[in-house]
Amino acid sequence: MLVTGATGFLGRHLLGALRARNVPAAVLVRRPDEWVRQDWVSEAGPVHVVEGGPLAPDAWMRDPALADVKTVFHLAAQVKHSRVAPEEMETLNVEGTLHMVRVASALGARLVYVSSSGTVGCFRFPDVVADEHAPHAEALAGRWPYYASKIRAEKEARRLADKLGVELVIVRPPVLLGPGDHRFRSTGHVLRVLEHRLPVVPRGGMHFTDVRDVAASLTRLTELEQPRSIYHLPGTASTLGAFFRMVSEVSYTSVTERQVPNWLLEGVARVARSSSPRWLPDPVVLEMSTCYWGLSSLWSERELGHTVRPPRQTLVETVSWLREHAPRKAAHR
Ligand SMILES: NC(=O)c1ccc[n+]([C@@H]2O[C@H](COP(=O)([O-])OP(=O)(O)OC[C@H]3O[C@@H](n4cnc5c(N)ncnc54)[C@H](OP(=O)(O)O)[C@@H]3O)[C@@H](O)[C@H]2O)c1
């Protein structure tokens, strides 16, 4: 197996899950010296380290250690919820993915591309869900550079894969929580509660799942003879209010009850778009917090054994990990 994005939150858990199944892995990392300094790397077991990135595959794809790779997991991406300078993110997320299709073609391997639930599962109303047949949510999520890049990557990668005869499996998880987010990015919503940085609660929704459940489901894609072209890996959907209440309960941290209606948030987002005051969150973040995120799957439970552990368990373990590893950021109770 070859894993890109191995130094990230999901990559770390995927390597652990592959190791648990005795599946040997190679990782593509841009800074091998930093890789060996990560304190969690020993959890991944022995892996072959290939130096490089998705944007320049000619420099590394002929590494003899990759000759037997049967599955490429492409996780590397930039996740930035802003319209400010999106070019680097767009290039990595779109061109990088197209290069990985070419790599998979050259290696004769299956390509598992980890996209995002937001490419299809973003709605103006709660209780709507997108299954694997759903169209791309271009009208809503396509307004935001990160999701726009993931939508383009999905479409263009599918076209190229069909042309080159590559078996491409697109996997869409929602927000990932759980222990081990050493970049403190994916678990940012939980951290805000722990740090008492939540002045108001938007009315929109949240959909999250446990990073360990996603990693375990991904490993099944090394075994399935004939996987589908798309798998959703849903978790738990709620309003942001219910989500923050759950985090508050499991962490014994108080959160505000002040809710902001969507019309007010949309107005604030307009102000933020025109004058970008430093004290306001990025307008993309404000706009996203007025939307709802719904995802379901027609087949991931049956075919990938995708299970969703109780959401409170994920939150308890996320909080406990953040308190241990982000001690200056996450206030103790
Ligand atoms: N976390 C979530 O809530 C979530 C939800 C849905 C989908 N996803 C998708 O899941 C995948 C993994 O997410 P994650 O949360 O694990 O992300 P993460 O923790 O932010 O890690 C990002 C990974 O991408 C690599 N990367 C970033 N910029 C790069 C560049 N220019 N060249 C090469 N590699 C680069 C990073 O490597 P360096 O160490 O070198 O920076 C790191 O390994 C992404 O494709 C993301 O879109 C994530």
Tab-separated table of C-alpha atoms and ligand atoms in Angstrom:
chain	number	residue	atom	x	y	z
A	1	MET	CA	0.000	0.000	0.000
A	2	LEU	CA	1.090	3.561	-0.554
A	3	VAL	CA	-0.364	6.301	1.666
A	4	THR	CA	-0.189	10.036	0.949
A	5	GLY	CA	-1.095	12.437	3.746
A	6	ALA	CA	0.374	9.905	6.179
A	7	THR	CA	1.534	12.656	8.532
A	8	GLY	CA	-2.029	13.930	9.011
A	9	PHE	CA	-4.807	13.015	11.438
A	10	LEU	CA	-6.465	10.392	9.241
A	11	GLY	CA	-3.146	9.178	7.809
A	12	ARG	CA	-1.839	8.388	11.258
A	13	HIS	CA	-4.921	6.303	12.072
A	14	LEU	CA	-4.947	4.620	8.681
A	15	LEU	CA	-1.357	3.457	9.188
A	16	GLY	CA	-2.316	2.069	12.602
A	17	ALA	CA	-5.323	0.255	11.111
A	18	LEU	CA	-3.235	-1.207	8.268
A	19	ARG	CA	-0.676	-2.384	10.770
A	20	ALA	CA	-3.405	-4.064	12.832
A	21	ARG	CA	-4.282	-6.063	9.699
A	22	ASN	CA	-0.616	-6.804	8.946
A	23	VAL	CA	-0.787	-4.858	5.695
A	24	PRO	CA	2.652	-3.450	4.817
A	25	ALA	CA	2.676	0.242	3.949
A	26	ALA	CA	4.847	2.809	2.240
A	27	VAL	CA	4.301	6.489	2.960
A	28	LEU	CA	4.882	9.478	0.725
A	29	VAL	CA	6.141	12.349	2.863
A	30	ARG	CA	7.612	15.662	1.843
A	31	ARG	CA	9.922	15.987	4.868
A	32	PRO	CA	11.273	12.583	5.983
A	33	ASP	CA	13.369	14.232	8.734
A	34	GLU	CA	10.143	15.532	10.310
A	35	TRP	CA	8.437	12.177	9.846
A	36	VAL	CA	10.955	10.396	12.058
A	37	ARG	CA	10.593	13.093	14.712
A	38	GLN	CA	6.816	12.553	15.106
A	39	ASP	CA	6.348	10.909	18.497
A	40	TRP	CA	3.513	8.682	17.229
A	41	VAL	CA	5.384	7.190	14.265
A	42	SER	CA	6.242	4.038	16.231
A	43	GLU	CA	2.482	3.216	16.330
A	44	ALA	CA	2.609	2.887	12.551
A	45	GLY	CA	5.172	0.060	12.723
A	46	PRO	CA	7.819	-0.404	10.067
A	47	VAL	CA	6.935	1.590	6.959
A	48	HIS	CA	8.930	2.394	3.864
A	49	VAL	CA	9.374	6.154	3.604
A	50	VAL	CA	9.342	7.705	0.129
A	51	GLU	CA	10.362	11.335	-0.055
A	52	GLY	CA	8.189	13.539	-2.230
A	53	GLY	CA	4.730	14.910	-2.824
A	54	PRO	CA	1.731	14.337	-5.100
A	55	LEU	CA	2.608	17.304	-7.315
A	56	ALA	CA	5.955	15.928	-8.511
A	57	PRO	CA	5.517	12.156	-8.889
A	58	ASP	CA	8.267	11.709	-11.488
A	59	ALA	CA	10.809	12.213	-8.709
A	60	TRP	CA	9.640	9.198	-6.673
A	61	MET	CA	7.182	6.934	-8.475
A	62	ARG	CA	9.882	4.606	-9.829
A	63	ASP	CA	11.108	3.743	-6.322
A	64	PRO	CA	11.526	-0.071	-6.586
A	65	ALA	CA	9.817	-0.479	-3.200
A	66	LEU	CA	6.560	0.679	-4.820
A	67	ALA	CA	6.582	-1.982	-7.540
A	68	ASP	CA	4.229	-4.275	-5.598
A	69	VAL	CA	1.809	-1.580	-4.429
A	70	LYS	CA	-1.751	-2.729	-5.108
A	71	THR	CA	-3.657	0.128	-3.439
A	72	VAL	CA	-2.801	3.811	-3.226
A	73	PHE	CA	-4.583	5.760	-0.506
A	74	HIS	CA	-4.570	9.436	-1.450
A	75	LEU	CA	-5.240	11.525	1.658
A	76	ALA	CA	-2.880	14.474	1.214
A	77	ALA	CA	-4.823	17.708	0.921
A	78	GLN	CA	-4.990	21.201	2.233
A	79	VAL	CA	-8.082	21.976	4.264
A	80	LYS	CA	-8.568	25.719	4.530
A	81	HIS	CA	-11.988	27.280	4.987
A	82	SER	CA	-11.309	30.687	3.454
A	83	ARG	CA	-11.366	32.490	0.125
A	84	VAL	CA	-8.013	34.111	0.874
A	85	ALA	CA	-5.251	32.843	-1.446
A	86	PRO	CA	-6.828	29.504	-2.361
A	87	GLU	CA	-4.459	28.797	-5.282
A	88	GLU	CA	-2.011	26.510	-3.460
A	89	MET	CA	-4.867	24.494	-1.978
A	90	GLU	CA	-6.606	24.178	-5.347
A	91	THR	CA	-3.408	23.034	-7.041
A	92	LEU	CA	-2.632	20.388	-4.418
A	93	ASN	CA	-6.206	19.176	-4.088
A	94	VAL	CA	-6.990	18.998	-7.811
A	95	GLU	CA	-3.682	18.603	-9.695
A	96	GLY	CA	-2.210	16.487	-6.897
A	97	THR	CA	-5.155	14.094	-7.162
A	98	LEU	CA	-4.847	13.883	-10.952
A	99	HIS	CA	-1.158	13.040	-10.575
A	100	MET	CA	-2.095	10.291	-8.140
A	101	VAL	CA	-4.443	8.838	-10.791
A	102	ARG	CA	-1.444	8.730	-13.145
A	103	VAL	CA	0.701	7.107	-10.425
A	104	ALA	CA	-1.971	4.461	-9.825
A	105	SER	CA	-2.090	3.843	-13.566
A	106	ALA	CA	1.702	3.431	-13.764
A	107	LEU	CA	1.734	1.070	-10.763
A	108	GLY	CA	-1.333	-0.868	-11.944
A	109	ALA	CA	-2.903	-0.104	-8.540
A	110	ARG	CA	-6.336	0.792	-7.222
A	111	LEU	CA	-6.646	4.432	-6.135
A	112	VAL	CA	-8.651	5.210	-3.014
A	113	TYR	CA	-9.229	8.952	-2.939
A	114	VAL	CA	-10.433	10.409	0.359
A	115	SER	CA	-12.725	13.271	-0.518
A	116	SER	CA	-15.290	14.886	1.773
A	117	SER	CA	-18.973	14.528	2.643
A	118	GLY	CA	-19.344	18.239	1.867
A	119	THR	CA	-19.015	17.623	-1.876
A	120	VAL	CA	-22.559	16.238	-1.854
A	121	GLY	CA	-24.019	16.474	1.664
A	122	CYS	CA	-24.468	20.209	2.229
A	123	PHE	CA	-28.012	21.582	2.558
A	124	ARG	CA	-29.974	24.685	3.566
A	125	PHE	CA	-32.287	22.567	5.749
A	126	PRO	CA	-31.765	19.902	8.418
A	127	ASP	CA	-32.748	16.227	8.025
A	128	VAL	CA	-31.807	15.950	4.340
A	129	VAL	CA	-29.203	13.330	3.487
A	130	ALA	CA	-27.042	12.553	0.473
A	131	ASP	CA	-26.387	8.928	-0.441
A	132	GLU	CA	-23.833	7.724	-2.995
A	133	HIS	CA	-26.147	8.635	-5.920
A	134	ALA	CA	-26.497	12.275	-4.832
A	135	PRO	CA	-25.325	15.027	-7.220
A	136	HIS	CA	-22.521	17.380	-6.266
A	137	ALA	CA	-23.630	20.244	-4.001
A	138	GLU	CA	-22.091	22.866	-6.277
A	139	ALA	CA	-24.676	25.583	-5.612
A	140	LEU	CA	-23.986	25.619	-1.865
A	141	ALA	CA	-20.628	24.018	-1.089
A	142	GLY	CA	-19.120	25.005	-4.436
A	143	ARG	CA	-19.037	28.626	-3.162
A	144	TRP	CA	-16.195	27.672	-0.807
A	145	PRO	CA	-12.728	27.000	-2.257
A	146	TYR	CA	-11.997	23.865	-0.211
A	147	TYR	CA	-15.204	22.057	-1.233
A	148	ALA	CA	-14.978	23.443	-4.767
A	149	SER	CA	-11.498	21.911	-5.022
A	150	LYS	CA	-12.742	18.564	-3.718
A	151	ILE	CA	-15.682	18.580	-6.179
A	152	ARG	CA	-13.351	19.362	-9.080
A	153	ALA	CA	-10.874	16.733	-7.919
A	154	GLU	CA	-13.631	14.095	-7.806
A	155	LYS	CA	-14.946	14.950	-11.266
A	156	GLU	CA	-11.610	15.317	-13.024
A	157	ALA	CA	-10.088	12.291	-11.320
A	158	ARG	CA	-13.080	10.175	-12.383
A	159	ARG	CA	-12.705	11.328	-15.995
A	160	LEU	CA	-8.960	10.637	-16.046
A	161	ALA	CA	-9.309	7.309	-14.245
A	162	ASP	CA	-11.902	6.154	-16.785
A	163	LYS	CA	-9.600	7.205	-19.608
A	164	LEU	CA	-6.544	5.444	-18.146
A	165	GLY	CA	-8.460	2.390	-16.924
A	166	VAL	CA	-7.679	3.065	-13.240
A	167	GLU	CA	-9.958	1.614	-10.582
A	168	LEU	CA	-10.864	4.755	-8.623
A	169	VAL	CA	-12.761	4.550	-5.339
A	170	ILE	CA	-13.937	7.866	-3.894
A	171	VAL	CA	-14.578	7.831	-0.145
A	172	ARG	CA	-16.484	10.640	1.560
A	173	PRO	CA	-16.279	11.017	5.345
A	174	PRO	CA	-17.761	13.909	7.340
A	175	VAL	CA	-15.803	15.871	10.014
A	176	LEU	CA	-13.324	13.562	11.753
A	177	LEU	CA	-13.006	13.563	15.540
A	178	GLY	CA	-11.210	11.270	17.959
A	179	PRO	CA	-7.816	11.153	19.641
A	180	GLY	CA	-4.600	12.019	17.835
A	181	ASP	CA	-5.364	15.232	15.938
A	182	HIS	CA	-1.819	16.461	16.478
A	183	ARG	CA	-2.447	19.488	14.209
A	184	PHE	CA	-5.474	20.532	16.318
A	185	ARG	CA	-7.363	21.345	13.097
A	186	SER	CA	-10.055	18.727	12.618
A	187	THR	CA	-10.988	18.820	16.298
A	188	GLY	CA	-11.084	22.645	16.339
A	189	HIS	CA	-14.799	22.801	17.274
A	190	VAL	CA	-14.160	20.738	20.402
A	191	LEU	CA	-11.114	22.805	21.283
A	192	ARG	CA	-13.166	26.006	21.078
A	193	VAL	CA	-15.445	24.682	23.810
A	194	LEU	CA	-12.522	23.623	26.004
A	195	GLU	CA	-10.907	27.027	25.566
A	196	HIS	CA	-14.175	28.916	26.171
A	197	ARG	CA	-13.906	30.499	22.725
A	198	LEU	CA	-17.523	30.108	21.685
A	199	PRO	CA	-19.349	33.394	22.173
A	200	VAL	CA	-22.468	32.320	20.245
A	201	VAL	CA	-23.849	29.151	18.681
A	202	PRO	CA	-24.902	29.270	15.017
A	203	ARG	CA	-28.141	27.545	14.017
A	204	GLY	CA	-26.578	25.303	11.381
A	205	GLY	CA	-25.616	21.664	11.609
A	206	MET	CA	-22.705	19.328	12.278
A	207	HIS	CA	-21.958	15.837	11.022
A	208	PHE	CA	-19.019	14.018	12.533
A	209	THR	CA	-17.617	10.569	12.811
A	210	ASP	CA	-14.761	8.808	14.565
A	211	VAL	CA	-11.463	8.903	12.697
A	212	ARG	CA	-10.740	5.346	13.881
A	213	ASP	CA	-13.966	4.008	12.328
A	214	VAL	CA	-13.092	5.701	9.043
A	215	ALA	CA	-9.549	4.275	9.099
A	216	ALA	CA	-10.883	0.769	9.782
A	217	SER	CA	-13.387	1.014	6.898
A	218	LEU	CA	-10.683	2.242	4.525
A	219	THR	CA	-8.528	-0.819	5.184
A	220	ARG	CA	-11.317	-3.036	3.769
A	221	LEU	CA	-10.622	-1.425	0.411
A	222	THR	CA	-7.337	-3.313	0.254
A	223	GLU	CA	-9.311	-6.578	0.231
A	224	LEU	CA	-12.556	-6.080	-1.697
A	225	GLU	CA	-12.408	-7.718	-5.113
A	226	GLN	CA	-14.824	-5.335	-6.796
A	227	PRO	CA	-15.409	-2.202	-4.784
A	228	ARG	CA	-17.997	0.389	-5.731
A	229	SER	CA	-16.828	3.650	-7.212
A	230	ILE	CA	-18.100	5.709	-4.231
A	231	TYR	CA	-18.501	4.987	-0.511
A	232	HIS	CA	-19.940	7.328	2.084
A	233	LEU	CA	-18.790	6.855	5.675
A	234	PRO	CA	-21.509	8.611	7.686
A	235	GLY	CA	-21.452	9.315	11.386
A	236	THR	CA	-23.689	11.394	13.621
A	237	ALA	CA	-25.638	14.441	12.422
A	238	SER	CA	-27.031	17.077	14.758
A	239	THR	CA	-27.540	20.796	15.034
A	240	LEU	CA	-24.488	22.763	16.154
A	241	GLY	CA	-26.429	23.556	19.330
A	242	ALA	CA	-26.887	19.855	20.151
A	243	PHE	CA	-23.279	19.138	19.221
A	244	PHE	CA	-21.847	21.815	21.511
A	245	ARG	CA	-24.172	20.670	24.317
A	246	MET	CA	-22.796	17.143	23.970
A	247	VAL	CA	-19.214	18.444	24.091
A	248	SER	CA	-20.148	20.538	27.113
A	249	GLU	CA	-21.648	17.520	28.907
A	250	VAL	CA	-18.745	15.166	28.292
A	251	SER	CA	-16.122	17.789	29.160
A	252	TYR	CA	-17.941	19.398	32.106
A	253	THR	CA	-17.327	22.758	30.422
A	254	SER	CA	-20.093	25.305	30.207
A	255	VAL	CA	-21.107	26.611	26.779
A	256	THR	CA	-23.192	29.591	25.876
A	257	GLU	CA	-26.888	29.131	25.135
A	258	ARG	CA	-26.840	32.230	22.890
A	259	GLN	CA	-27.980	31.161	19.425
A	260	VAL	CA	-27.621	33.356	16.354
A	261	PRO	CA	-30.287	33.146	13.654
A	262	ASN	CA	-29.097	32.428	10.134
A	263	TRP	CA	-30.265	35.792	8.734
A	264	LEU	CA	-27.988	37.554	11.244
A	265	LEU	CA	-25.006	35.284	10.518
A	266	GLU	CA	-25.490	35.802	6.778
A	267	GLY	CA	-25.482	39.571	7.380
A	268	VAL	CA	-22.306	39.323	9.444
A	269	ALA	CA	-20.738	37.174	6.725
A	270	ARG	CA	-21.544	39.924	4.194
A	271	VAL	CA	-19.785	42.469	6.419
A	272	ALA	CA	-16.827	40.125	6.852
A	273	ARG	CA	-16.636	39.618	3.069
A	274	SER	CA	-16.518	43.324	2.325
A	275	SER	CA	-14.273	44.625	5.098
A	276	SER	CA	-12.557	41.501	6.603
A	277	PRO	CA	-12.249	42.821	10.183
A	278	ARG	CA	-9.770	40.735	12.175
A	279	TRP	CA	-12.160	40.109	15.044
A	280	LEU	CA	-14.689	38.279	12.858
A	281	PRO	CA	-14.243	34.660	11.762
A	282	ASP	CA	-13.585	34.074	8.076
A	283	PRO	CA	-16.788	34.651	6.055
A	284	VAL	CA	-16.552	31.090	4.702
A	285	VAL	CA	-16.682	29.743	8.256
A	286	LEU	CA	-19.706	31.942	8.993
A	287	GLU	CA	-21.490	30.870	5.817
A	288	MET	CA	-20.769	27.188	6.480
A	289	SER	CA	-22.205	27.466	9.970
A	290	THR	CA	-25.642	28.341	8.531
A	291	CYS	CA	-25.783	25.060	6.563
A	292	TYR	CA	-26.669	21.462	7.443
A	293	TRP	CA	-24.622	18.399	6.601
A	294	GLY	CA	-26.419	15.144	5.854
A	295	LEU	CA	-24.841	11.897	4.680
A	296	SER	CA	-25.999	8.302	4.392
A	297	SER	CA	-24.661	5.219	2.709
A	298	LEU	CA	-26.350	2.531	0.656
A	299	TRP	CA	-23.571	0.011	1.130
A	300	SER	CA	-20.627	0.992	3.368
A	301	GLU	CA	-21.918	-0.918	6.402
A	302	ARG	CA	-22.451	-4.119	4.449
A	303	GLU	CA	-19.383	-3.948	2.215
A	304	LEU	CA	-16.791	-2.104	4.310
A	305	GLY	CA	-18.108	-3.153	7.723
A	306	HIS	CA	-18.454	0.560	8.485
A	307	THR	CA	-19.718	0.977	12.022
A	308	VAL	CA	-20.228	4.178	13.960
A	309	ARG	CA	-19.261	4.046	17.603
A	310	PRO	CA	-21.429	5.998	20.054
A	311	PRO	CA	-20.810	9.718	19.438
A	312	ARG	CA	-20.313	10.417	23.136
A	313	GLN	CA	-17.499	7.888	23.268
A	314	THR	CA	-15.747	9.702	20.413
A	315	LEU	CA	-16.235	13.030	22.158
A	316	VAL	CA	-15.031	11.771	25.553
A	317	GLU	CA	-11.869	10.397	23.957
A	318	THR	CA	-11.342	13.525	21.836
A	319	VAL	CA	-11.619	15.744	24.897
A	320	SER	CA	-9.350	13.572	26.963
A	321	TRP	CA	-6.680	13.496	24.220
A	322	LEU	CA	-6.878	17.252	23.684
A	323	ARG	CA	-6.549	17.888	27.419
A	324	GLU	CA	-3.452	15.752	27.555
A	325	HIS	CA	-1.796	17.016	24.391
A	326	ALA	CA	-2.900	20.631	24.081
A	327	PRO	CA	-2.502	21.518	27.751
A	328	ARG	CA	-1.951	25.217	27.215
A	329	LYS	CA	-4.826	25.466	24.782
A	330	ALA	CA	-7.478	23.230	26.308
A	331	ALA	CA	-8.371	24.484	29.755
A	332	HIS	CA	-8.811	21.833	32.426
A	333	ARG	CA	-12.067	21.751	34.229
B	1	LIG	N1	-10.313	15.928	9.033
B	1	LIG	C1	-11.539	15.995	8.570
B	1	LIG	O1	-12.482	16.404	9.276
B	1	LIG	C2	-11.846	15.519	7.171
B	1	LIG	C3	-13.189	15.330	6.810
B	1	LIG	C4	-13.485	14.894	5.524
B	1	LIG	C5	-12.464	14.648	4.624
B	1	LIG	N2	-11.170	14.846	5.012
B	1	LIG	C6	-10.106	14.562	4.032
B	1	LIG	O2	-9.271	13.564	4.585
B	1	LIG	C7	-7.928	13.749	4.151
B	1	LIG	C8	-7.008	13.767	5.357
B	1	LIG	O3	-7.416	14.812	6.229
B	1	LIG	P1	-6.669	15.068	7.614
B	1	LIG	O4	-7.680	15.626	8.552
B	1	LIG	O5	-5.873	13.885	7.972
B	1	LIG	O6	-5.709	16.260	7.179
B	1	LIG	P2	-4.454	16.884	7.974
B	1	LIG	O7	-4.355	16.331	9.336
B	1	LIG	O8	-4.559	18.350	7.792
B	1	LIG	O9	-3.229	16.341	7.133
B	1	LIG	C9	-3.019	16.792	5.821
B	1	LIG	C10	-1.995	15.907	5.138
B	1	LIG	O10	-1.791	16.415	3.808
B	1	LIG	C11	-0.402	16.679	3.633
B	1	LIG	N3	-0.165	17.872	2.835
B	1	LIG	C12	-0.642	19.123	3.067
B	1	LIG	N4	-0.153	19.976	2.153
B	1	LIG	C13	0.670	19.237	1.339
B	1	LIG	C14	1.457	19.543	0.191
B	1	LIG	N5	1.497	20.778	-0.325
B	1	LIG	N6	2.155	18.550	-0.381
B	1	LIG	C15	2.105	17.298	0.121
B	1	LIG	N7	1.370	16.929	1.192
B	1	LIG	C16	0.659	17.901	1.788
B	1	LIG	C17	0.155	16.922	5.024
B	1	LIG	O11	1.554	16.663	4.968
B	1	LIG	P3	2.649	17.565	5.758
B	1	LIG	O12	2.835	16.875	7.083
B	1	LIG	O13	3.853	17.506	4.905
B	1	LIG	O14	2.080	18.936	5.915
B	1	LIG	C18	-0.637	15.905	5.841
B	1	LIG	O15	-0.059	14.633	5.735
B	1	LIG	C19	-7.918	15.047	3.344
B	1	LIG	O16	-7.965	14.705	1.984
B	1	LIG	C20	-9.198	15.745	3.756
B	1	LIG	O17	-9.688	16.543	2.704
B	1	LIG	C21	-10.838	15.266	6.267
